[in-house]
Short mmCIF file of C-alpha atoms in Angstrom, two decimals:
data_model
loop_
_atom_site.label_atom_id
_atom_site.label_comp_id
_atom_site.label_asym_id
_atom_site.label_seq_id
_atom_site.Cartn_x
_atom_site.Cartn_y
_atom_site.Cartn_z
CA MET E 1 115.15 159.61 39.83
CA ALA E 2 112.59 162.27 40.67
CA ARG E 3 110.15 161.33 43.28
CA VAL E 4 106.83 163.36 43.84
CA HIS E 5 103.54 162.99 45.86
CA VAL E 6 101.05 163.00 43.38
CA ALA E 7 101.55 162.25 39.72
CA ILE E 8 98.19 163.20 37.37
CA VAL E 9 98.53 161.67 33.80
CA GLY E 10 96.21 164.28 31.55
CA ALA E 11 95.91 167.92 31.76
CA GLY E 12 92.56 168.16 30.34
CA ILE E 13 89.76 170.38 32.10
CA ILE E 14 89.69 167.16 34.59
CA GLY E 15 92.93 166.52 35.30
CA CYS E 16 93.83 170.31 36.14
CA LEU E 17 91.13 170.50 38.37
CA ILE E 18 92.20 167.35 40.55
CA ALA E 19 95.90 169.45 40.68
CA ARG E 20 93.50 172.16 41.86
CA GLU E 21 91.89 170.05 44.10
CA MET E 22 94.77 168.44 45.60
CA ALA E 23 96.88 171.61 45.65
CA ALA E 24 94.08 173.37 48.11
CA ARG E 25 93.76 170.12 50.23
CA ARG E 26 97.36 169.20 50.43
CA PRO E 27 99.29 172.56 50.71
CA GLU E 28 102.66 170.34 51.07
CA ALA E 29 102.28 167.90 48.60
CA SER E 30 104.42 168.08 45.23
CA ILE E 31 102.32 167.79 42.46
CA VAL E 32 103.14 167.20 38.79
CA VAL E 33 100.78 166.85 35.75
CA LEU E 34 102.25 164.86 32.82
CA GLU E 35 100.54 165.84 29.22
CA ARG E 36 102.06 164.44 25.90
CA ASP E 37 100.43 167.31 23.89
CA GLN E 38 99.40 171.39 25.35
CA THR E 39 97.50 171.66 28.32
CA GLY E 40 93.71 171.51 27.39
CA CYS E 41 94.17 170.55 23.81
CA GLY E 42 93.13 166.81 23.71
CA ALA E 43 89.46 166.43 24.33
CA SER E 44 88.92 169.80 26.40
CA ARG E 45 89.71 171.41 23.48
CA ARG E 46 87.09 169.74 20.89
CA SER E 47 84.29 170.33 23.96
CA ALA E 48 80.96 172.39 23.31
CA GLY E 49 81.81 173.18 27.44
CA THR E 50 77.54 173.19 27.63
CA HIS E 51 76.20 173.20 31.15
CA ILE E 52 72.79 171.86 31.67
CA PRO E 53 71.94 171.35 34.86
CA ARG E 54 70.23 168.14 34.99
CA GLY E 55 70.67 164.30 35.05
CA ALA E 56 69.03 161.27 34.71
CA THR E 57 70.44 159.32 37.81
CA GLU E 58 70.45 160.55 41.43
CA ARG E 59 74.55 160.40 41.43
CA PHE E 60 74.70 162.40 38.02
CA ARG E 61 72.04 164.88 39.86
CA ARG E 62 74.15 164.91 42.49
CA MET E 63 77.33 165.78 40.20
CA THR E 64 76.12 168.17 38.39
CA GLU E 65 74.77 170.10 41.82
CA TYR E 66 78.01 170.34 42.90
CA SER E 67 79.60 170.89 39.83
CA HIS E 68 76.92 173.73 39.18
CA GLU E 69 77.88 175.55 42.40
CA TYR E 70 81.72 175.00 41.82
CA TYR E 71 81.74 176.75 38.58
CA ALA E 72 79.19 179.24 40.05
CA GLY E 73 81.93 180.10 42.86
CA LEU E 74 84.60 180.21 39.80
CA GLN E 75 82.76 182.84 38.21
CA ARG E 76 81.83 184.82 40.87
CA ALA E 77 85.98 184.77 42.03
CA ARG E 78 86.89 185.77 38.44
CA PRO E 79 84.88 186.91 36.06
CA ALA E 80 87.11 187.24 33.39
CA LEU E 81 87.34 183.55 32.91
CA PRO E 82 85.72 182.33 29.61
CA ILE E 83 82.30 180.97 31.49
CA ARG E 84 79.19 182.78 29.86
CA ALA E 85 75.92 182.53 31.09
CA LEU E 86 73.16 182.12 29.00
CA PRO E 87 69.19 181.52 28.71
CA MET E 88 68.29 177.91 28.14
CA ALA E 89 64.59 175.91 27.47
CA VAL E 90 63.89 172.48 27.30
CA VAL E 91 61.82 171.41 25.06
CA ALA E 92 59.66 167.61 25.22
CA ASP E 93 56.87 166.27 24.62
CA ALA E 94 54.04 167.98 26.81
CA ALA E 95 53.37 164.08 28.70
CA HIS E 96 56.82 164.24 30.03
CA GLU E 97 56.81 167.31 32.30
CA ARG E 98 57.09 165.20 35.32
CA THR E 99 60.54 163.78 34.03
CA ILE E 100 61.62 167.51 33.64
CA LEU E 101 61.00 168.25 37.00
CA GLU E 102 62.42 165.11 37.99
CA ARG E 103 65.59 165.35 36.47
CA TYR E 104 66.88 168.68 36.41
CA VAL E 105 68.40 170.14 40.00
CA PRO E 106 66.68 172.57 42.43
CA ALA E 107 68.61 175.36 41.19
CA ALA E 108 67.86 174.68 37.14
CA ALA E 109 64.07 175.77 38.80
CA PRO E 110 61.73 174.54 35.70
CA LEU E 111 59.07 176.51 34.61
CA ARG E 112 56.93 176.52 31.59
CA THR E 113 57.37 178.73 29.03
CA ASP E 114 55.44 179.57 25.53
CA THR E 115 58.46 181.13 23.92
CA LEU E 116 62.12 179.49 23.15
CA PRO E 117 65.12 181.74 23.81
CA CYS E 118 66.26 182.01 20.18
CA ARG E 119 64.80 183.12 16.77
CA VAL E 120 66.13 180.01 14.84
CA THR E 121 64.06 177.51 15.93
CA ASP E 122 60.20 177.06 16.48
CA LEU E 123 58.35 175.04 19.28
CA PRO E 124 57.60 171.37 17.75
CA GLU E 125 54.01 170.71 17.78
CA ARG E 126 52.81 168.67 20.79
CA CYS E 127 55.86 169.65 22.51
CA ALA E 128 56.32 171.93 25.33
CA ALA E 129 58.85 174.10 26.88
CA TRP E 130 60.14 174.76 30.01
CA ARG E 131 62.91 177.85 30.72
CA ILE E 132 66.17 176.45 32.91
CA SER E 133 68.22 178.67 35.39
CA GLY E 134 71.55 177.84 35.69
CA GLY E 135 72.56 177.57 32.24
CA HIS E 136 76.01 178.30 30.65
CA TYR E 137 78.51 177.60 28.27
CA ALA E 138 82.65 177.82 28.26
CA ASP E 139 85.76 177.63 26.11
CA VAL E 140 86.97 174.62 27.81
CA HIS E 141 90.25 174.49 26.30
CA GLY E 142 91.07 178.73 27.21
CA LEU E 143 89.26 177.92 30.98
CA THR E 144 91.89 174.83 31.47
CA ARG E 145 94.40 176.89 30.60
CA ALA E 146 93.50 179.87 32.69
CA LEU E 147 93.56 177.39 35.80
CA ALA E 148 96.54 175.91 34.87
CA ALA E 149 98.05 179.29 35.02
CA GLN E 150 97.01 179.90 38.05
CA LEU E 151 98.38 176.72 39.37
CA ARG E 152 101.95 176.93 37.60
CA PRO E 153 103.32 178.00 40.91
CA ARG E 154 102.48 175.38 42.98
CA VAL E 155 102.12 172.59 40.51
CA ALA E 156 104.47 171.49 38.33
CA PHE E 157 103.40 171.13 34.18
CA ARG E 158 105.40 168.88 31.89
CA GLU E 159 103.64 169.42 28.45
CA GLY E 160 105.10 167.64 25.34
CA VAL E 161 106.29 164.68 27.61
CA GLU E 162 104.52 161.05 26.87
CA VAL E 163 104.16 158.80 29.56
CA VAL E 164 105.53 155.12 27.90
CA ALA E 165 105.08 152.69 30.97
CA VAL E 166 103.47 152.70 34.16
CA ASP E 167 104.79 150.45 36.73
CA PRO E 168 102.86 150.08 40.12
CA SER E 169 104.71 149.01 43.29
CA PRO E 170 103.82 148.48 46.80
CA THR E 171 105.59 151.65 47.98
CA GLY E 172 105.15 153.63 44.69
CA VAL E 173 104.48 154.23 40.80
CA THR E 174 107.72 154.76 38.76
CA LEU E 175 106.41 156.46 35.13
CA ARG E 176 109.18 155.79 32.35
CA LEU E 177 108.65 159.36 29.91
CA GLY E 178 109.40 159.74 26.58
CA THR E 179 112.55 162.15 27.08
CA GLY E 180 113.96 159.40 28.67
CA GLU E 181 113.39 160.27 32.33
CA THR E 182 112.01 158.46 34.91
CA LEU E 183 109.56 159.63 37.85
CA THR E 184 108.26 157.84 40.68
CA ALA E 185 105.18 159.06 42.53
CA ASP E 186 103.57 158.18 45.76
CA ARG E 187 99.98 158.41 43.94
CA LEU E 188 99.40 158.24 40.25
CA VAL E 189 96.03 159.56 38.65
CA LEU E 190 95.09 158.32 35.43
CA ALA E 191 92.91 160.99 33.86
CA PRO E 192 93.64 160.49 29.75
CA GLY E 193 90.63 161.49 28.30
CA PRO E 194 89.48 159.17 25.99
CA TRP E 195 92.91 157.85 25.65
CA THR E 196 92.18 155.02 28.11
CA GLY E 197 93.38 152.43 26.24
CA HIS E 198 97.28 154.09 25.95
CA PRO E 199 99.81 150.66 26.17
CA ALA E 200 101.52 152.50 29.05
CA TRP E 201 98.54 152.06 31.36
CA ALA E 202 95.90 149.54 29.19
CA ALA E 203 96.58 146.61 31.12
CA LEU E 204 95.56 148.58 34.50
CA THR E 205 92.35 150.14 32.66
CA ARG E 206 91.36 146.99 31.05
CA GLU E 207 88.97 145.70 33.63
CA LEU E 208 87.46 148.81 34.10
CA ASP E 209 85.45 147.93 30.76
CA VAL E 210 85.71 151.83 29.73
CA ARG E 211 84.64 152.49 25.95
CA VAL E 212 85.12 155.12 23.71
CA LYS E 213 82.27 156.55 21.51
CA LYS E 214 82.41 159.09 18.53
CA ILE E 215 81.18 162.68 18.94
CA VAL E 216 79.74 164.75 16.53
CA ALA E 217 78.35 168.31 17.13
CA LEU E 218 77.45 170.41 14.06
CA HIS E 219 78.60 174.04 13.07
CA LEU E 220 75.35 175.77 11.76
CA ASP E 221 76.05 178.61 9.29
CA GLU E 222 73.47 180.87 10.73
CA PRO E 223 74.52 184.02 12.91
CA THR E 224 73.29 184.52 16.19
CA ALA E 225 72.06 187.31 18.22
CA PRO E 226 73.55 188.66 21.61
CA ASP E 227 70.51 187.42 23.31
CA ASP E 228 70.12 183.86 21.95
CA GLY E 229 70.20 180.79 24.04
CA ALA E 230 70.37 177.50 24.35
CA VAL E 231 67.44 174.85 23.32
CA VAL E 232 67.74 171.24 24.70
CA PHE E 233 65.61 168.82 22.86
CA GLN E 234 65.20 166.28 26.16
CA ASP E 235 63.10 163.57 24.06
CA HIS E 236 66.12 163.14 21.56
CA ASP E 237 69.12 163.98 23.44
CA ALA E 238 70.36 166.68 21.70
CA PHE E 239 70.69 170.52 21.83
CA LEU E 240 71.12 173.85 19.98
CA LEU E 241 74.09 176.31 21.36
CA PRO E 242 74.72 179.92 20.24
CA LEU E 243 78.33 180.29 19.85
CA HIS E 244 78.44 184.02 20.44
CA ALA E 245 82.29 184.60 20.07
CA GLU E 246 82.39 182.42 17.10
CA GLY E 247 79.28 183.51 15.40
CA HIS E 248 77.48 180.46 14.52
CA TRP E 249 75.46 177.74 15.97
CA LEU E 250 76.54 174.50 16.98
CA TYR E 251 74.23 171.43 17.34
CA SER E 252 74.55 168.33 19.44
CA TYR E 253 73.26 165.33 18.76
CA VAL E 254 74.06 161.43 19.93
CA CYS E 255 76.73 159.82 17.13
CA PRO E 256 75.90 155.83 17.72
CA GLN E 257 79.60 154.87 16.74
CA TRP E 258 81.45 152.77 19.81
CA ASP E 259 84.81 151.67 20.11
CA VAL E 260 86.41 153.95 18.03
CA ASP E 261 90.38 155.24 18.16
CA PRO E 262 91.13 158.93 19.53
CA ASP E 263 93.76 159.25 17.36
CA THR E 264 92.13 158.65 14.04
CA VAL E 265 88.38 159.67 14.80
CA GLY E 266 88.62 163.47 14.18
CA ARG E 267 89.86 163.68 11.40
CA GLY E 268 86.74 164.60 9.91
CA LEU E 269 82.92 164.35 9.27
CA ALA E 270 82.16 160.58 7.33
CA PRO E 271 79.08 160.31 5.02
CA SER E 272 77.41 158.46 7.92
CA ASP E 273 77.93 161.50 10.15
CA LEU E 274 75.95 163.52 7.78
CA VAL E 275 73.20 161.43 7.21
CA GLU E 276 72.86 160.73 10.91
CA ALA E 277 73.12 164.33 12.06
CA ALA E 278 71.16 165.66 9.35
CA GLU E 279 68.18 163.21 10.36
CA SER E 280 68.59 164.21 13.97
CA LEU E 281 68.55 167.74 13.08
CA ARG E 282 65.49 167.70 10.70
CA ALA E 283 63.40 166.44 13.42
CA CYS E 284 64.32 169.10 16.06
CA ALA E 285 65.03 172.14 14.17
CA PRO E 286 64.25 171.72 11.04
CA ARG E 287 64.48 175.15 9.60
CA LEU E 288 68.21 174.92 9.87
CA ALA E 289 68.75 171.96 7.99
CA GLY E 290 69.99 173.65 5.18
CA ARG E 291 72.44 175.29 7.56
CA VAL E 292 75.05 172.58 7.94
CA GLY E 293 78.42 173.93 6.96
CA SER E 294 81.41 172.17 9.47
CA ALA E 295 81.63 170.01 12.47
CA ARG E 296 83.96 169.17 15.22
CA VAL E 297 84.60 165.49 15.51
CA PHE E 298 85.99 163.96 18.17
CA CYS E 299 85.17 160.93 20.90
CA ASP E 300 84.68 160.32 24.61
CA ALA E 301 85.31 157.69 27.16
CA TYR E 302 81.94 156.33 28.70
CA GLY E 303 81.69 154.35 32.24
CA PRO E 304 80.27 150.96 31.89
CA GLN E 305 76.38 152.60 33.68
CA GLY E 306 76.81 155.78 31.60
CA GLU E 307 78.50 157.59 34.58
CA PRO E 308 82.01 158.94 34.95
CA LEU E 309 84.22 156.47 36.89
CA ILE E 310 86.47 157.43 39.79
CA THR E 311 88.04 154.35 41.09
CA GLY E 312 91.09 152.99 42.59
CA VAL E 313 92.51 150.11 40.02
CA ALA E 314 92.41 146.69 40.81
CA GLY E 315 96.28 145.26 41.67
CA ALA E 316 97.61 148.78 41.74
CA GLU E 317 96.47 150.31 45.32
CA ARG E 318 98.53 153.63 44.30
CA VAL E 319 96.74 154.13 41.30
CA VAL E 320 93.37 156.27 40.73
CA TYR E 321 91.43 156.55 37.76
CA ALA E 322 89.54 159.72 37.10
CA GLY E 323 87.18 159.97 33.89
CA ALA E 324 84.70 158.41 31.81
CA GLY E 325 82.30 161.78 31.50
CA SER E 326 80.56 160.10 28.95
CA GLY E 327 79.79 162.95 27.12
CA PHE E 328 79.64 164.90 30.03
CA GLY E 329 83.37 165.55 31.09
CA TYR E 330 83.20 169.54 31.21
CA ARG E 331 79.85 169.41 33.09
CA LEU E 332 80.64 166.90 35.85
CA ALA E 333 84.69 167.71 35.96
CA PRO E 334 84.76 169.93 38.95
CA ALA E 335 82.49 166.97 40.77
CA ILE E 336 84.68 164.24 39.37
CA ALA E 337 87.91 166.04 41.01
CA GLY E 338 86.43 166.03 44.11
CA GLU E 339 85.77 162.42 44.12
CA ALA E 340 89.70 161.72 43.01
CA ALA E 341 90.74 163.80 45.58
CA ASP E 342 88.86 162.09 48.48
CA LEU E 343 90.31 159.07 47.06
CA LEU E 344 93.88 160.26 47.32
CA CYS E 345 93.70 161.70 50.46
CA GLN E 346 92.36 158.65 52.05
CA ASP E 347 95.79 157.64 53.67
#
């Protein structure tokens, strides 16, 4: 039976950043990341990877600021990483200017403007626009795999290896693997993305009150131009994003379907998805209403307050849960990783 200092279940962007953080803080620690699929192939693969520097609550804004600086540092250190800065504007009712100024972090520096950073939609009537600094989007799948590649000399990655049972005790956490092996860790981090209710750890996460919501983002058959930027529709909690590498636009809106199964929800658009999405798109960008060609469909875990959840697990003092990105897993992943590492390093 092998033993390690830290085991991390889940090799998405959050799990990989936790491994990166722990490797930096505890150079002597043995660390293993376990993933039943391939690195970055769960929710991270389907993420729009949009960094909008805002937050509805003080904690959210604090986490956004931390992550904003983290990603900026990554870009400076490794310019080849698939993180692309882009112009960004937020659109809202003109009467909501105070909300815009309060919710966007200081680095965003909202500034009133009469034009949008794209040619595919117009400023809606009775709305105002603010240009935002510091916005970007990333190929989250590619970024996760690039970070994992850098970590591999220091961190063990076990891909295609499912954890089938978790047995915490006062002296360690024993993991039974689908390969027939067992692994014992001094500390375990559960970073399973939307698979919070996996049978191996469902008994540990049940009291966390995490729910899983469906996420739908439309792919619009409209070409992008090199200087196109993103438009955030603040009052609708939606945004338009130019996917320059793919040559089309993405439209993200709030899908209201809760308590879905991550193993079945990603099988394609349902008729209700098209109805809801079309209604949202017509309200925000009516010129694009006829350009819906396809979509990405998946889900995310949401914390009880609509914020990420990083906590020790009751009754299992050596287990930490880190996730429930609440639709913002990529944006807040560095801050989630930092808080998880804080918990792991307390003793």
